[in-house]
Every structure is written in structure tokens, then in C-alpha cells.
Short mmCIF file of C-alpha atoms in Angstrom, two decimals:
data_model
loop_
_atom_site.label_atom_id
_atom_site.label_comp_id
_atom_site.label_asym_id
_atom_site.label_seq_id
_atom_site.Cartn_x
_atom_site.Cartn_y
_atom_site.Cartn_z
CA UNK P 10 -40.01 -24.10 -39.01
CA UNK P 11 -40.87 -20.67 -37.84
CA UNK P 12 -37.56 -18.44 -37.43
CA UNK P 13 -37.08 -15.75 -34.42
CA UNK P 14 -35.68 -12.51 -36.32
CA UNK P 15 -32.32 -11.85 -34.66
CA UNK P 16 -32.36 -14.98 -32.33
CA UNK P 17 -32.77 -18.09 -34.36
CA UNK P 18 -35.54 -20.51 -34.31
CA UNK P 19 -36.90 -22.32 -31.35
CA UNK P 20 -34.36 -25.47 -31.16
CA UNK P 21 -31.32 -23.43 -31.03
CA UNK P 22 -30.99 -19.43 -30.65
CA UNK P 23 -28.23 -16.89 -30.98
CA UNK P 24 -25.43 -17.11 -27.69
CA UNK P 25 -26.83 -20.90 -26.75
CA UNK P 26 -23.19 -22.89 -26.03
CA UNK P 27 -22.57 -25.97 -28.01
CA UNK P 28 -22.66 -28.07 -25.49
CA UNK P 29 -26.74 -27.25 -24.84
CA UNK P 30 -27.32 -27.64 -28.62
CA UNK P 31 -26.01 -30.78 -28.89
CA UNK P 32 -27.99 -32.30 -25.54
CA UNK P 33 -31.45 -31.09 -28.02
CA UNK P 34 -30.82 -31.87 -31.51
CA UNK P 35 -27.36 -34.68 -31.15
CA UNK P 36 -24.35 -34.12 -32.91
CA UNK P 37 -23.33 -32.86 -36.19
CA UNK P 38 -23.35 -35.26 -39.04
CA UNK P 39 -20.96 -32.69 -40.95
CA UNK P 40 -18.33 -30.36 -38.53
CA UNK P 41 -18.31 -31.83 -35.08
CA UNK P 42 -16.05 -29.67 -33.58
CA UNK P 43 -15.89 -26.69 -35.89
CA UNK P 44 -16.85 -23.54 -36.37
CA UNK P 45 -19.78 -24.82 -38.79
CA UNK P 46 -22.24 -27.90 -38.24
CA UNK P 47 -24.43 -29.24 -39.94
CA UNK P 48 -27.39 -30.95 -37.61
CA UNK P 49 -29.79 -33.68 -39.43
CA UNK P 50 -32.72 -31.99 -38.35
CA UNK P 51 -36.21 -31.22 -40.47
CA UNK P 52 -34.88 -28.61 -42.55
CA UNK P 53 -31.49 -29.24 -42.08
CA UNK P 54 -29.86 -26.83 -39.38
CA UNK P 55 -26.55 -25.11 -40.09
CA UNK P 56 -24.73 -23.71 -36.94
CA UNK P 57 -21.93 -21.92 -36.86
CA UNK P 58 -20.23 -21.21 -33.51
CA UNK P 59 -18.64 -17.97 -32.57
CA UNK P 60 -14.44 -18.67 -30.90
CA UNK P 61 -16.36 -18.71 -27.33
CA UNK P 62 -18.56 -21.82 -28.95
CA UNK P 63 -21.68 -20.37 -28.49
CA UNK P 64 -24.46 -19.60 -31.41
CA UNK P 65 -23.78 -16.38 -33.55
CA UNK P 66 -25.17 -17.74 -36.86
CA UNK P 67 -28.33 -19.92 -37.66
CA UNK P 68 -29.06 -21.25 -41.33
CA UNK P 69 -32.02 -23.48 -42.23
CA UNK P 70 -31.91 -24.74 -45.60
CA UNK P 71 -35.17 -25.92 -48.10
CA UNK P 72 -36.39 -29.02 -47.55
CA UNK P 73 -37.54 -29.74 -51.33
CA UNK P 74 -40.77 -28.27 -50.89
CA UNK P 75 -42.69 -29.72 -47.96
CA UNK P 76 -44.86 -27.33 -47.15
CA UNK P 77 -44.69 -27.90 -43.27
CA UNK P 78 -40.71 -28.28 -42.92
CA UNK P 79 -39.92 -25.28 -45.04
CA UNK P 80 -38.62 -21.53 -43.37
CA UNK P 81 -41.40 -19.35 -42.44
CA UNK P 82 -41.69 -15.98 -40.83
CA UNK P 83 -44.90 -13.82 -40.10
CA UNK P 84 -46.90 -16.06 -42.25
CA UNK P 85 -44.73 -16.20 -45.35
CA UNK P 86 -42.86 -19.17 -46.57
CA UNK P 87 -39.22 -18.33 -46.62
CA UNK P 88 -37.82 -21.10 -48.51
CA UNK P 89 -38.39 -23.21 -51.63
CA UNK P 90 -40.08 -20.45 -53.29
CA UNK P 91 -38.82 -17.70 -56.07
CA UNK P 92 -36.48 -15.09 -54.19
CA UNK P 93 -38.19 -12.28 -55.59
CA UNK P 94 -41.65 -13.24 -54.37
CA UNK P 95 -40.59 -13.72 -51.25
CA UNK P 96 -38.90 -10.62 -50.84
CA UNK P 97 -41.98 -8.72 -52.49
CA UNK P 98 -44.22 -10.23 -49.78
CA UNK P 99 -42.16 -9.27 -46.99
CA UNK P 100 -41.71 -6.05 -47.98
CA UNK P 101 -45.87 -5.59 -48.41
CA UNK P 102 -45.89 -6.22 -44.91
CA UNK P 103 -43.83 -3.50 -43.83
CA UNK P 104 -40.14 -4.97 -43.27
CA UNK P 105 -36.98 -3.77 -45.26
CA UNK P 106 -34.17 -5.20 -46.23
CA UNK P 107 -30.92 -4.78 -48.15
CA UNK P 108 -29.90 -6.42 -51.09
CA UNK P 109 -26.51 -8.31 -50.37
CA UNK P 110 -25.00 -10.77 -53.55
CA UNK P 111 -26.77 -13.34 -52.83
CA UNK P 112 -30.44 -12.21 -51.79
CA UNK P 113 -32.02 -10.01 -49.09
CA UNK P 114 -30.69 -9.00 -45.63
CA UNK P 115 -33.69 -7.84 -43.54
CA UNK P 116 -33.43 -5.03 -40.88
CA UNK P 117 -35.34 -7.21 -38.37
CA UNK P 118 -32.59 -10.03 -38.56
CA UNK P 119 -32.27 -12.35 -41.20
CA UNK P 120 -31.32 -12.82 -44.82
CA UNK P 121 -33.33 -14.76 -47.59
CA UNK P 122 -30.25 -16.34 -50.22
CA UNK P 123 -30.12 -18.11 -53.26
CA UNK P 124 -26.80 -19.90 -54.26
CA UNK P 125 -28.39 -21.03 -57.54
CA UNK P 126 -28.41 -24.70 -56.57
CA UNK P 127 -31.73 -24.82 -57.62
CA UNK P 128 -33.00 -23.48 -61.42
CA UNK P 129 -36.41 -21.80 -61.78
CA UNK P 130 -37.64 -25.16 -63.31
CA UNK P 131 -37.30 -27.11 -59.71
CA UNK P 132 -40.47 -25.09 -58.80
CA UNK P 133 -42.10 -24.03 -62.06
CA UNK P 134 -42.20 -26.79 -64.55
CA UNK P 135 -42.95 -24.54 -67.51
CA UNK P 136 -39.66 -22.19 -66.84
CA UNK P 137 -37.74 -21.80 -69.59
CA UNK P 138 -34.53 -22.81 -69.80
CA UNK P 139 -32.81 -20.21 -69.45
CA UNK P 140 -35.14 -18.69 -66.77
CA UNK P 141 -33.08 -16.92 -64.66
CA UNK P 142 -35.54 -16.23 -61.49
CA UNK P 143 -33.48 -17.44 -58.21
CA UNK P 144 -35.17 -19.98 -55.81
CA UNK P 145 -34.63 -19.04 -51.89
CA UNK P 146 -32.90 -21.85 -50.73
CA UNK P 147 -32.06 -20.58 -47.26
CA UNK P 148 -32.32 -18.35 -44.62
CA UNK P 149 -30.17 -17.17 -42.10
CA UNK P 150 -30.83 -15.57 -39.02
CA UNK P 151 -28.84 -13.14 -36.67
CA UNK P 152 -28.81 -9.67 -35.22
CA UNK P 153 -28.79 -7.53 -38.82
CA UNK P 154 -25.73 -6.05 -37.54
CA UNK P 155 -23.80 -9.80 -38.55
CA UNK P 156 -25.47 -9.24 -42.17
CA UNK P 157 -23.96 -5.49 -41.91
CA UNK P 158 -20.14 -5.80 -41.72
CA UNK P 159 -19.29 -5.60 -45.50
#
């Protein structure tokens, strides 16, 4: 799933209401109603709704690896991949980021996280075990300003 730096992806985009999210992808499985929903989607969606419900926050999470379902941006794959080579990548090709506590916040609008769900040995069998290397296991996108308000 290709993201849209600062807008979202092509199902559902920053400021779209609820209400026309819901007629495209169905209704939440987790958080109808709230603030945050989760859509069953391929990688799973996660919306969360500004007090006006419209979009202000769009997360795709890894899909376990498969190739064709996982984040990607400008040719790189986003998600299901060590945090640090994505990063490195993206920063070959000319775009900057941040570092926040949990990844990379990039300047063009979206952040590259890790909550360490996932060990260094889910993608590299030989990884010690105490390999510390963090998996990107999501990305969310938004104007960089949302990513700035710390």
C-alpha cells in the first residue's frame, strides 16, 4: 500500500468525514464510534478521527511480510523491515526526518515506528537473542506538523 506523505493513502486521506470512510472500507471491527478504528483492511488501517470526525491521523500496520500488502513510499518498503534500514534508505534519497521515541518522523509527513512487538529474529533467523535491532512495524501519516507538537 503506497502512502501519500501528509494526506494518507489512497482509501482514506487526511480531513475525509467518517461517514465517507466507512461507505469505502465498512465499519470498524475495533472502535466504532471512537476516536480510533481499526478497519480490517490489507494492512490493517488505523484511523483516528479528529472531535469534528473527520481524518487527522492514518496508521497502517505490517502485514507479516507480504511483500505486496506491506507500507511503501518512493520505492522503499516501509514496514516489516529493520527500522534502521529503512530510515538509512530514505534518507539516501534526500528526505529528513527526526528521531521521536519510537522511530523516525519525516519532514514530508509521516513517521516510521517500532513498538518492539516484533524481535530482530521475526525477520532475520540468525539474530541473536539478544539482538536489539527494531523492526518497523508501522507507519503513520499526517501533516509533520501532528508529529511536531512535543
Amino acid at each position: 500500500m503506497e502512502i501519500i506523505p501528509g494526506r494518507g493513502v489512497d482509501l482514506v486521506k487526511i480531513g475525509d468525514p467518517r461517514a465517507q470512510v466507512e461507505e469505502r472500507v465498512g465499519q470498524p471491527y475495533h472502535g466504532p464510534g471512537r476516536d480510533r478504528a481499526v478497519y480490517a483492511t490489507s494492512p490493517t488501517l488505523v484511523i483516528t478521527y479528529a472531535a469534528d470526525d473527520t481524518v487527522e491521523l492514518v496508521e497502517i500496520a505490517h502485514h507479516g511480510g507480504i511483500d505486496d500488502a506491506e507500507a511503501r513510499y518512493d520505492g522503499v518498503r516501509l514496514t516489516h523491515r529493520f527500522l534502521d534500514d529503512v530510515v538509512a534508505e530514505l534518507h539516501a534519497k534526500g528526505y529528513t526526518s527526526t528521531p521521536s521515541s519510537i522511530g523516525h518522523d519525516f519532514h514530508v509527513g509521516f513517521a516510521v515506528w517500532s513498538m518492539h512487538s516484533l524481535s530482530a529474529g521475526d525477520l532475520d533467523p540468525a539474530a541473536a537473542e539478544d539482538d536489539e535491532r527494531a523492526v518497523a512495524e508501522g507507519v503513520s501519516v499526517a501533516p509533520y506538523a501532528y508529529f511536531d507538537e512535543g
